[in-house]
GROMACS .gro file of C-alpha atoms in nm:
model
  446
    1MET     CA    1   0.000   0.000   0.000
    2GLU     CA    2   0.283   0.239   0.082
    3ASN     CA    3   0.443   0.192  -0.261
    4PHE     CA    4   0.108   0.238  -0.437
    5LEU     CA    5   0.039   0.563  -0.250
    6GLU     CA    6   0.388   0.688  -0.328
    7GLN     CA    7   0.336   0.620  -0.699
    8ALA     CA    8  -0.011   0.778  -0.703
    9PHE     CA    9   0.054   1.090  -0.493
   10GLY     CA   10   0.432   1.113  -0.461
   11LYS     CA   11   0.418   1.094  -0.079
   12ASN     CA   12   0.598   0.860   0.159
   13ASP     CA   13   0.502   0.708   0.493
   14VAL     CA   14   0.644   0.929   0.769
   15THR     CA   15   0.653   0.637   1.014
   16THR     CA   16   1.007   0.528   1.100
   17PRO     CA   17   1.121   0.181   0.990
   18LYS     CA   18   1.149   0.077   1.355
   19MET     CA   19   0.788   0.177   1.420
   20ARG     CA   20   0.665  -0.003   1.108
   21THR     CA   21   0.838  -0.320   1.227
   22ALA     CA   22   0.681  -0.279   1.571
   23VAL     CA   23   0.330  -0.235   1.426
   24ARG     CA   24   0.370  -0.554   1.226
   25GLU     CA   25   0.496  -0.733   1.537
   26TRP     CA   26   0.192  -0.623   1.742
   27PHE     CA   27  -0.053  -0.756   1.487
   28ASP     CA   28   0.146  -1.081   1.458
   29LEU     CA   29   0.126  -1.125   1.835
   30TYR     CA   30  -0.249  -1.066   1.836
   31TYR     CA   31  -0.335  -1.287   1.539
   32GLY     CA   32  -0.087  -1.559   1.633
   33ALA     CA   33   0.135  -1.542   1.326
   34PRO     CA   34   0.386  -1.831   1.328
   35HIS     CA   35   0.745  -1.753   1.432
   36PRO     CA   36   1.045  -1.987   1.449
   37GLN     CA   37   1.080  -2.166   1.783
   38GLU     CA   38   0.754  -2.014   1.913
   39ASP     CA   39   0.415  -2.170   1.985
   40THR     CA   40   0.147  -1.904   1.935
   41ALA     CA   41  -0.146  -2.110   2.064
   42LEU     CA   42  -0.147  -1.932   2.402
   43ARG     CA   43  -0.237  -1.592   2.244
   44PRO     CA   44  -0.185  -1.369   2.555
   45ALA     CA   45  -0.212  -1.052   2.342
   46ALA     CA   46  -0.567  -1.145   2.242
   47LEU     CA   47  -0.646  -1.221   2.607
   48ILE     CA   48  -0.518  -0.880   2.720
   49VAL     CA   49  -0.717  -0.691   2.456
   50GLY     CA   50  -1.034  -0.891   2.514
   51LYS     CA   51  -1.026  -0.854   2.894
   52LEU     CA   52  -0.964  -0.479   2.882
   53CYS     CA   53  -1.227  -0.414   2.616
   54ARG     CA   54  -1.496  -0.599   2.809
   55THR     CA   55  -1.408  -0.410   3.126
   56VAL     CA   56  -1.407  -0.070   2.955
   57PHE     CA   57  -1.754  -0.114   2.802
   58ALA     CA   58  -1.910  -0.318   3.084
   59GLU     CA   59  -2.149  -0.036   3.183
   60TYR     CA   60  -2.097   0.204   2.894
   61GLU     CA   61  -2.378   0.434   2.788
   62ALA     CA   62  -2.351   0.739   2.561
   63ARG     CA   63  -2.631   0.993   2.554
   64LEU     CA   64  -2.728   1.308   2.366
   65PRO     CA   65  -2.978   1.566   2.492
   66ALA     CA   66  -3.343   1.463   2.459
   67ASP     CA   67  -3.414   1.732   2.199
   68THR     CA   68  -3.132   1.619   1.967
   69ALA     CA   69  -3.235   1.556   1.604
   70PRO     CA   70  -3.305   1.189   1.514
   71ALA     CA   71  -3.032   1.192   1.248
   72ARG     CA   72  -2.768   1.276   1.510
   73LYS     CA   73  -2.898   1.007   1.743
   74ALA     CA   74  -2.874   0.760   1.454
   75SER     CA   75  -2.510   0.862   1.405
   76LEU     CA   76  -2.439   0.800   1.774
   77ALA     CA   77  -2.605   0.458   1.752
   78ALA     CA   78  -2.386   0.376   1.451
   79LEU     CA   79  -2.079   0.490   1.645
   80ASP     CA   80  -2.172   0.267   1.940
   81ARG     CA   81  -2.196  -0.032   1.705
   82VAL     CA   82  -1.828  -0.003   1.611
   83ALA     CA   83  -1.707   0.110   1.955
   84LYS     CA   84  -1.570  -0.226   2.074
   85THR     CA   85  -1.412  -0.307   1.739
   86ALA     CA   86  -1.245   0.034   1.720
   87LEU     CA   87  -1.108   0.013   2.074
   88GLN     CA   88  -0.966  -0.333   2.011
   89TYR     CA   89  -0.802  -0.212   1.687
   90ALA     CA   90  -0.652   0.080   1.879
   91MET     CA   91  -0.525  -0.142   2.160
   92ILE     CA   92  -0.356  -0.371   1.905
   93GLY     CA   93  -0.198  -0.109   1.680
   94GLY     CA   94  -0.189   0.194   1.908
   95GLU     CA   95  -0.420   0.403   1.691
   96CYS     CA   96  -0.750   0.361   1.506
   97LEU     CA   97  -0.932   0.602   1.275
   98LEU     CA   98  -1.311   0.642   1.272
   99LYS     CA   99  -1.433   0.740   0.927
  100PRO     CA  100  -1.782   0.897   0.897
  101VAL     CA  101  -1.970   0.749   0.600
  102PRO     CA  102  -2.267   0.964   0.480
  103GLN     CA  103  -2.608   0.798   0.487
  104LYS     CA  104  -2.952   0.928   0.389
  105THR     CA  105  -2.989   1.053   0.744
  106GLY     CA  106  -2.686   1.081   0.964
  107PHE     CA  107  -2.360   0.888   0.934
  108ALA     CA  108  -2.231   0.535   0.968
  109PHE     CA  109  -1.875   0.472   1.083
  110ALA     CA  110  -1.591   0.254   0.958
  111ALA     CA  111  -1.303   0.162   1.191
  112LEU     CA  112  -0.961   0.175   1.017
  113ARG     CA  113  -0.693  -0.019   1.201
  114ARG     CA  114  -0.330   0.093   1.208
  115ASP     CA  115  -0.203  -0.138   0.933
  116CYS     CA  116  -0.478  -0.027   0.691
  117TYR     CA  117  -0.370   0.336   0.644
  118VAL     CA  118  -0.046   0.523   0.590
  119PRO     CA  119   0.036   0.843   0.783
  120LEU     CA  120   0.176   1.086   0.524
  121ALA     CA  121   0.233   1.382   0.760
  122ARG     CA  122   0.209   1.451   1.135
  123ASP     CA  123   0.257   1.762   1.344
  124ALA     CA  124   0.486   1.795   1.644
  125HIS     CA  125   0.218   1.644   1.871
  126GLY     CA  126   0.160   1.337   1.654
  127GLN     CA  127  -0.171   1.457   1.509
  128LEU     CA  128  -0.235   1.351   1.150
  129LEU     CA  129  -0.198   1.621   0.886
  130ALA     CA  130  -0.221   1.386   0.587
  131VAL     CA  131  -0.318   1.021   0.555
  132GLY     CA  132  -0.353   0.773   0.272
  133THR     CA  133  -0.588   0.477   0.244
  134MET     CA  134  -0.646   0.207  -0.018
  135GLU     CA  135  -0.946  -0.011  -0.099
  136ILE     CA  136  -0.932  -0.311  -0.333
  137LEU     CA  137  -1.234  -0.357  -0.564
  138SER     CA  138  -1.297  -0.659  -0.788
  139VAL     CA  139  -1.526  -0.641  -1.090
  140GLU     CA  140  -1.550  -0.918  -1.355
  141SER     CA  141  -1.213  -1.078  -1.272
  142ARG     CA  142  -1.043  -0.738  -1.278
  143ARG     CA  143  -0.898  -0.583  -0.965
  144TYR     CA  144  -0.889  -0.212  -0.894
  145ALA     CA  145  -0.721  -0.005  -0.623
  146LEU     CA  146  -0.911   0.300  -0.497
  147LEU     CA  147  -0.652   0.531  -0.340
  148GLU     CA  148  -0.747   0.826  -0.123
  149ARG     CA  149  -0.530   1.100   0.021
  150ARG     CA  150  -0.666   1.333   0.289
  151THR     CA  151  -0.476   1.654   0.366
  152ALA     CA  152  -0.557   1.899   0.644
  153GLY     CA  153  -0.539   2.268   0.555
  154VAL     CA  154  -0.610   2.608   0.697
  155ASP     CA  155  -0.930   2.642   0.495
  156GLY     CA  156  -1.048   2.286   0.541
  157LEU     CA  157  -0.998   1.929   0.423
  158THR     CA  158  -0.877   1.829   0.077
  159ILE     CA  159  -0.954   1.476  -0.046
  160GLU     CA  160  -0.775   1.343  -0.356
  161THR     CA  161  -0.902   1.020  -0.508
  162ARG     CA  162  -0.744   0.798  -0.776
  163LEU     CA  163  -0.859   0.470  -0.928
  164PHE     CA  164  -0.604   0.226  -1.072
  165GLU     CA  165  -0.652  -0.100  -1.258
  166LEU     CA  166  -0.407  -0.339  -1.096
  167ASN     CA  167  -0.164  -0.526  -1.316
  168GLY     CA  168  -0.072  -0.831  -1.112
  169GLN     CA  169   0.127  -0.702  -0.814
  170THR     CA  170   0.189  -0.360  -0.968
  171LEU     CA  171  -0.028  -0.049  -0.953
  172GLY     CA  172  -0.106  -0.053  -1.325
  173ARG     CA  173  -0.273   0.234  -1.508
  174CYS     CA  174  -0.492   0.513  -1.374
  175VAL     CA  175  -0.851   0.494  -1.499
  176PRO     CA  176  -1.145   0.738  -1.467
  177LEU     CA  177  -1.340   0.716  -1.144
  178ASN     CA  178  -1.665   0.646  -1.328
  179THR     CA  179  -1.512   0.321  -1.458
  180LEU     CA  180  -1.679   0.149  -1.163
  181PRO     CA  181  -2.037   0.220  -1.052
  182ALA     CA  182  -1.923   0.226  -0.690
  183CYS     CA  183  -1.691   0.519  -0.765
  184ALA     CA  184  -1.913   0.709  -1.008
  185ASP     CA  185  -2.007   0.978  -0.754
  186LEU     CA  186  -1.647   1.047  -0.652
  187VAL     CA  187  -1.438   1.336  -0.784
  188PRO     CA  188  -1.058   1.353  -0.830
  189GLN     CA  189  -1.028   1.640  -0.581
  190LEU     CA  190  -1.277   1.756  -0.322
  191VAL     CA  191  -1.236   2.049  -0.083
  192LEU     CA  192  -1.452   2.049   0.232
  193PRO     CA  193  -1.428   2.391   0.398
  194GLY     CA  194  -1.440   2.407   0.774
  195VAL     CA  195  -1.370   2.035   0.830
  196PRO     CA  196  -1.101   2.000   1.099
  197GLY     CA  197  -0.794   1.784   1.055
  198VAL     CA  198  -0.819   1.499   0.807
  199GLY     CA  199  -1.194   1.453   0.864
  200LEU     CA  200  -1.142   1.140   1.072
  201ALA     CA  201  -1.182   1.089   1.446
  202VAL     CA  202  -0.866   0.949   1.601
  203LEU     CA  203  -0.861   0.695   1.885
  204ARG     CA  204  -0.512   0.678   2.040
  205MET     CA  205  -0.374   0.475   2.326
  206PRO     CA  206  -0.267   0.687   2.626
  207LEU     CA  207   0.088   0.549   2.635
  208VAL     CA  208   0.421   0.720   2.574
  209ASN     CA  209   0.604   0.572   2.275
  210CYS     CA  210   0.841   0.302   2.401
  211VAL     CA  211   0.963   0.191   2.056
  212ASP     CA  212   1.151   0.483   1.903
  213GLY     CA  213   1.050   0.778   2.122
  214SER     CA  214   0.846   0.941   1.844
  215THR     CA  215   0.493   1.079   1.875
  216ASP     CA  216   0.340   0.768   1.715
  217ALA     CA  217   0.094   0.581   1.934
  218VAL     CA  218   0.190   0.234   2.058
  219SER     CA  219  -0.003  -0.083   2.135
  220ILE     CA  220  -0.147  -0.137   2.481
  221TYR     CA  221   0.084  -0.438   2.517
  222ALA     CA  222   0.390  -0.280   2.353
  223PRO     CA  223   0.586  -0.260   2.683
  224ALA     CA  224   0.545  -0.636   2.728
  225ALA     CA  225   0.612  -0.743   2.368
  226ALA     CA  226   0.943  -0.910   2.460
  227LEU     CA  227   0.774  -1.101   2.743
  228LEU     CA  228   0.498  -1.218   2.507
  229HIS     CA  229   0.762  -1.361   2.272
  230ALA     CA  230   0.931  -1.527   2.569
  231LEU     CA  231   0.597  -1.686   2.661
  232ALA     CA  232   0.560  -1.822   2.308
  233ARG     CA  233   0.910  -1.969   2.319
  234LEU     CA  234   0.844  -2.122   2.661
  235GLU     CA  235   0.522  -2.278   2.531
  236ALA     CA  236   0.717  -2.436   2.244
  237GLN     CA  237   0.974  -2.572   2.490
  238LEU     CA  238   0.698  -2.711   2.711
  239ASN     CA  239   0.543  -2.887   2.410
  240THR     CA  240   0.884  -3.036   2.329
  241GLU     CA  241   0.918  -3.153   2.690
  242PHE     CA  242   0.591  -3.344   2.666
  243ALA     CA  243   0.682  -3.483   2.324
  244ASN     CA  244   1.018  -3.605   2.456
  245GLY     CA  245   0.846  -3.749   2.761
  246ALA     CA  246   0.659  -4.008   2.559
  247SER     CA  247   0.749  -4.368   2.631
  248ARG     CA  248   1.033  -4.503   2.420
  249VAL     CA  249   1.112  -4.861   2.317
  250PHE     CA  250   1.477  -4.956   2.290
  251ALA     CA  251   1.554  -5.258   2.074
  252SER     CA  252   1.877  -5.403   1.941
  253GLU     CA  253   1.963  -5.321   1.581
  254ASP     CA  254   1.920  -5.677   1.457
  255LEU     CA  255   1.551  -5.679   1.559
  256LEU     CA  256   1.459  -5.388   1.329
  257ARG     CA  257   1.348  -5.475   0.975
  258PRO     CA  258   1.241  -5.233   0.697
  259ASP     CA  259   0.881  -5.262   0.578
  260ALA     CA  260   0.745  -5.202   0.226
  261ALA     CA  261   0.766  -4.824   0.274
  262GLY     CA  262   1.124  -4.841   0.397
  263GLN     CA  263   1.032  -4.768   0.762
  264ARG     CA  264   1.232  -4.969   1.015
  265ALA     CA  265   1.010  -5.139   1.276
  266LEU     CA  266   0.973  -5.450   1.487
  267ARG     CA  267   0.803  -5.752   1.330
  268ASP     CA  268   0.481  -5.883   1.483
  269ASP     CA  269   0.621  -6.233   1.521
  270LEU     CA  270   0.875  -6.104   1.773
  271PHE     CA  271   0.605  -6.061   2.036
  272VAL     CA  272   0.531  -6.420   2.129
  273GLY     CA  273   0.597  -6.414   2.506
  274LEU     CA  274   0.848  -6.337   2.777
  275PRO     CA  275   1.129  -6.576   2.870
  276ASP     CA  276   1.175  -6.680   3.226
  277ASP     CA  277   1.501  -6.491   3.260
  278PRO     CA  278   1.450  -6.107   3.243
  279ALA     CA  279   1.808  -6.069   3.131
  280ASN     CA  280   1.715  -6.224   2.796
  281VAL     CA  281   1.445  -5.965   2.716
  282GLY     CA  282   1.532  -5.796   2.386
  283VAL     CA  283   1.300  -5.494   2.420
  284THR     CA  284   1.315  -5.233   2.698
  285VAL     CA  285   1.050  -4.964   2.761
  286TYR     CA  286   1.177  -4.626   2.887
  287SER     CA  287   0.952  -4.345   3.018
  288PRO     CA  288   1.151  -4.028   3.103
  289ALA     CA  289   1.027  -3.806   3.385
  290LEU     CA  290   0.863  -3.475   3.288
  291ARG     CA  291   0.984  -3.139   3.419
  292GLU     CA  292   0.659  -2.954   3.354
  293GLN     CA  293   0.648  -2.784   3.695
  294SER     CA  294   0.964  -2.586   3.622
  295PHE     CA  295   0.818  -2.467   3.293
  296LEU     CA  296   0.483  -2.377   3.452
  297ASN     CA  297   0.653  -2.179   3.729
  298ARG     CA  298   0.847  -1.984   3.468
  299LYS     CA  299   0.526  -1.921   3.274
  300GLN     CA  300   0.364  -1.771   3.584
  301ASP     CA  301   0.665  -1.544   3.633
  302LEU     CA  302   0.635  -1.416   3.277
  303LEU     CA  303   0.259  -1.362   3.304
  304ARG     CA  304   0.296  -1.169   3.629
  305GLY     CA  305   0.565  -0.958   3.462
  306CYS     CA  306   0.317  -0.873   3.186
  307GLU     CA  307   0.055  -0.774   3.444
  308SER     CA  308   0.300  -0.543   3.619
  309LEU     CA  309   0.422  -0.377   3.299
  310LEU     CA  310   0.072  -0.322   3.160
  311GLY     CA  311  -0.097  -0.211   3.482
  312LEU     CA  312  -0.332  -0.509   3.499
  313ARG     CA  313  -0.488  -0.656   3.811
  314ARG     CA  314  -0.300  -0.957   3.948
  315GLY     CA  315  -0.468  -1.276   3.832
  316ILE     CA  316  -0.601  -1.152   3.496
  317LEU     CA  317  -0.326  -1.342   3.314
  318SER     CA  318  -0.150  -1.542   3.584
  319GLU     CA  319  -0.277  -1.754   3.869
  320GLN     CA  320  -0.414  -1.522   4.134
  321GLU     CA  321  -0.275  -1.722   4.424
  322CYS     CA  322   0.086  -1.827   4.387
  323SER     CA  323   0.231  -2.055   4.652
  324GLY     CA  324   0.537  -1.918   4.823
  325GLU     CA  325   0.463  -1.553   4.733
  326ALA     CA  326   0.328  -1.353   5.025
  327ARG     CA  327   0.144  -1.033   4.935
  328THR     CA  328   0.038  -0.758   5.171
  329ALA     CA  329  -0.293  -0.575   5.165
  330THR     CA  330  -0.108  -0.266   5.041
  331GLU     CA  331   0.031  -0.458   4.742
  332ILE     CA  332  -0.312  -0.595   4.656
  333ALA     CA  333  -0.471  -0.248   4.679
  334ALA     CA  334  -0.192  -0.097   4.468
  335ALA     CA  335  -0.243  -0.357   4.193
  336ALA     CA  336  -0.619  -0.287   4.192
  337ALA     CA  337  -0.552   0.088   4.177
  338ASP     CA  338  -0.317   0.045   3.879
  339TYR     CA  339  -0.584  -0.155   3.698
  340ASP     CA  340  -0.847   0.107   3.775
  341VAL     CA  341  -0.623   0.380   3.631
  342THR     CA  342  -0.555   0.171   3.319
  343VAL     CA  343  -0.927   0.120   3.255
  344ARG     CA  344  -1.008   0.486   3.319
  345GLU     CA  345  -0.739   0.598   3.074
  346LEU     CA  346  -0.887   0.374   2.805
  347GLN     CA  347  -1.235   0.507   2.881
  348GLY     CA  348  -1.108   0.862   2.854
  349ALA     CA  349  -0.946   0.784   2.518
  350TRP     CA  350  -1.274   0.650   2.379
  351ALA     CA  351  -1.478   0.940   2.521
  352ALA     CA  352  -1.245   1.188   2.348
  353ALA     CA  353  -1.266   1.000   2.017
  354ALA     CA  354  -1.646   0.969   2.040
  355ASP     CA  355  -1.683   1.342   2.108
  356GLU     CA  356  -1.456   1.419   1.811
  357ALA     CA  357  -1.665   1.188   1.591
  358MET     CA  358  -1.988   1.364   1.693
  359GLN     CA  359  -1.830   1.704   1.623
  360LEU     CA  360  -1.735   1.580   1.276
  361CYS     CA  361  -2.093   1.468   1.219
  362ALA     CA  362  -2.212   1.821   1.289
  363VAL     CA  363  -1.965   1.978   1.045
  364LEU     CA  364  -2.002   1.719   0.768
  365GLY     CA  365  -2.381   1.702   0.814
  366SER     CA  366  -2.408   2.071   0.733
  367LEU     CA  367  -2.194   2.028   0.420
  368TYR     CA  368  -2.370   1.716   0.292
  369GLY     CA  369  -2.716   1.826   0.405
  370ASN     CA  370  -2.804   1.489   0.559
  371ASP     CA  371  -2.777   1.615   0.920
  372PRO     CA  372  -2.787   1.998   0.920
  373HIS     CA  373  -2.801   2.045   1.295
  374PRO     CA  374  -2.560   2.212   1.539
  375ALA     CA  375  -2.330   2.006   1.756
  376ALA     CA  376  -2.491   1.861   2.068
  377PRO     CA  377  -2.303   1.783   2.391
  378LEU     CA  378  -2.222   1.414   2.430
  379THR     CA  379  -2.251   1.256   2.774
  380VAL     CA  380  -2.072   0.926   2.843
  381ASP     CA  381  -2.162   0.723   3.153
  382TRP     CA  382  -1.916   0.448   3.246
  383GLY     CA  383  -2.095   0.324   3.557
  384ASP     CA  384  -1.891   0.203   3.853
  385GLY     CA  385  -1.518   0.170   3.812
  386VAL     CA  386  -1.291  -0.099   3.953
  387LEU     CA  387  -1.248   0.097   4.277
  388TYR     CA  388  -1.547   0.328   4.254
  389ASP     CA  389  -1.885   0.225   4.396
  390ARG     CA  390  -2.147   0.472   4.276
  391ALA     CA  391  -2.424   0.309   4.482
  392ARG     CA  392  -2.230   0.378   4.801
  393VAL     CA  393  -2.163   0.740   4.704
  394TRP     CA  394  -2.532   0.785   4.613
  395GLN     CA  395  -2.635   0.660   4.956
  396GLU     CA  396  -2.394   0.905   5.116
  397GLN     CA  397  -2.540   1.190   4.914
  398GLN     CA  398  -2.895   1.092   5.012
  399THR     CA  399  -2.791   1.099   5.376
  400MET     CA  400  -2.644   1.446   5.328
  401VAL     CA  401  -2.969   1.564   5.167
  402GLU     CA  402  -3.174   1.425   5.455
  403LYS     CA  403  -2.952   1.610   5.704
  404GLY     CA  404  -2.981   1.934   5.508
  405MET     CA  405  -2.612   1.937   5.413
  406LEU     CA  406  -2.674   1.909   5.035
  407ARG     CA  407  -2.944   2.042   4.806
  408PRO     CA  408  -3.151   1.767   4.635
  409GLU     CA  409  -3.100   1.931   4.295
  410LEU     CA  410  -2.722   1.898   4.321
  411ALA     CA  411  -2.745   1.532   4.422
  412LEU     CA  412  -2.969   1.456   4.124
  413ALA     CA  413  -2.740   1.654   3.894
  414TRP     CA  414  -2.450   1.436   4.005
  415TYR     CA  415  -2.647   1.112   3.968
  416TYR     CA  416  -2.780   1.186   3.619
  417ASP     CA  417  -2.481   1.395   3.506
  418LEU     CA  418  -2.693   1.704   3.438
  419PRO     CA  419  -2.585   2.069   3.403
  420HIS     CA  420  -2.641   2.259   3.727
  421GLU     CA  421  -2.441   2.581   3.710
  422THR     CA  422  -2.730   2.826   3.678
  423GLU     CA  423  -3.056   2.870   3.866
  424ALA     CA  424  -3.248   2.792   3.548
  425GLU     CA  425  -3.074   2.454   3.521
  426LEU     CA  426  -3.149   2.377   3.886
  427GLU     CA  427  -3.513   2.470   3.831
  428GLU     CA  428  -3.529   2.231   3.535
  429ILE     CA  429  -3.398   1.950   3.761
  430ARG     CA  430  -3.664   2.029   4.023
  431ARG     CA  431  -3.934   2.027   3.758
  432ARG     CA  432  -3.825   1.692   3.607
  433TYR     CA  433  -3.730   1.489   3.913
  434LEU     CA  434  -3.864   1.639   4.237
  435PRO     CA  435  -4.229   1.626   4.344
  436LYS     CA  436  -4.377   1.962   4.431
  437GLY     CA  437  -4.233   2.062   4.765
  438GLY     CA  438  -4.068   1.722   4.806
  439ASN     CA  439  -3.720   1.583   4.852
  440LEU     CA  440  -3.539   1.281   4.705
  441ASN     CA  441  -3.767   1.040   4.890
  442GLY     CA  442  -4.083   1.213   4.773
  443THR     CA  443  -4.175   1.344   5.119
  444ASP     CA  444  -4.259   1.702   5.205
  445GLU     CA  445  -3.948   1.903   5.292
  446SER     CA  446  -4.139   2.113   5.542
   0.00000   0.00000   0.00000
């Protein structure tokens, strides 16, 4: 894809060779690509991503104001449908792009993982200034490459589109966009005024680059990549240990005869009985002892190292209770706190990307005319965290209201995440949630 984009637009990937190698390594770890002397059946990278994604979205709910236009609510519903996929792509590759796709009303979203686009320019903070994508289309045994280059500008977004008829493994010749019905509505160059950035919402992992020190985002398990490879090698060694532990039969050379296929084996007529004297037995069975416990102990060490590096709760990857390892209450609480912070950082990353996607819907909806409504504030509710019990806090706030230490409107504003800065907003809360002259329990305040 990089070579095709360079030929079409004359632009190169700004990602360093070291980062490109790391991105490929992260996807290989997740998808279990075979490597010499490694057994990839364990798939700890997939376990890490799956566990974190389920925790992040366990109680997720995104809301728009009640008076928001139906088209915008449809866009939010479409965004929620790709939320888990997008977050998993971002955790694997460090970054994922959310592309708004115009519909009759509102927008759908496509999640672009890190190995499916090429950064052509970034600013000093790592934000994309230009990006290239490619889509392969097949029509009547012919293959086409639809190349797109998005460039951010002061006046807005510029989108350049080219269609090439592939010639084997080469880019081939450029053909008009209307060659294919799917591309008939596209234009070679489109300028969208007022669209920020490259017109794509960016979901980035909240980790400092540990590969080459650049501003590129890194995988959620990038700090533990070396340990994940060590686990795969250990798994291969453990498999070899079990294979070598199979029972063996030792026989003298003169007892082995080749069969029709040339394989040397013992003849059936050799097994007719045992002589009285054991010293005359010509076949000896040997079963070597297995050393699996040493390998399993080493595996637990590696898994606990991954948990520590990635800020995961003890026991997510390894065995929660390990004999011979005493842990204090402070250590257990610290591990839970690290995990809580990790989950909250991921939730914050998604909330920022979702808000950016909704802002893009407002801008693009006005340009395309399929959602011509102003931007609406997005509210994201994550429920209780790993260390945070909202039910307990709500009970405390109710007690404070009953004792006259807190106004009921403020407690309800906290519970439902409502605006409460002005008297008009407080009056709206009283009108919607409080009985006339009542408190949180519905009894008369007087």
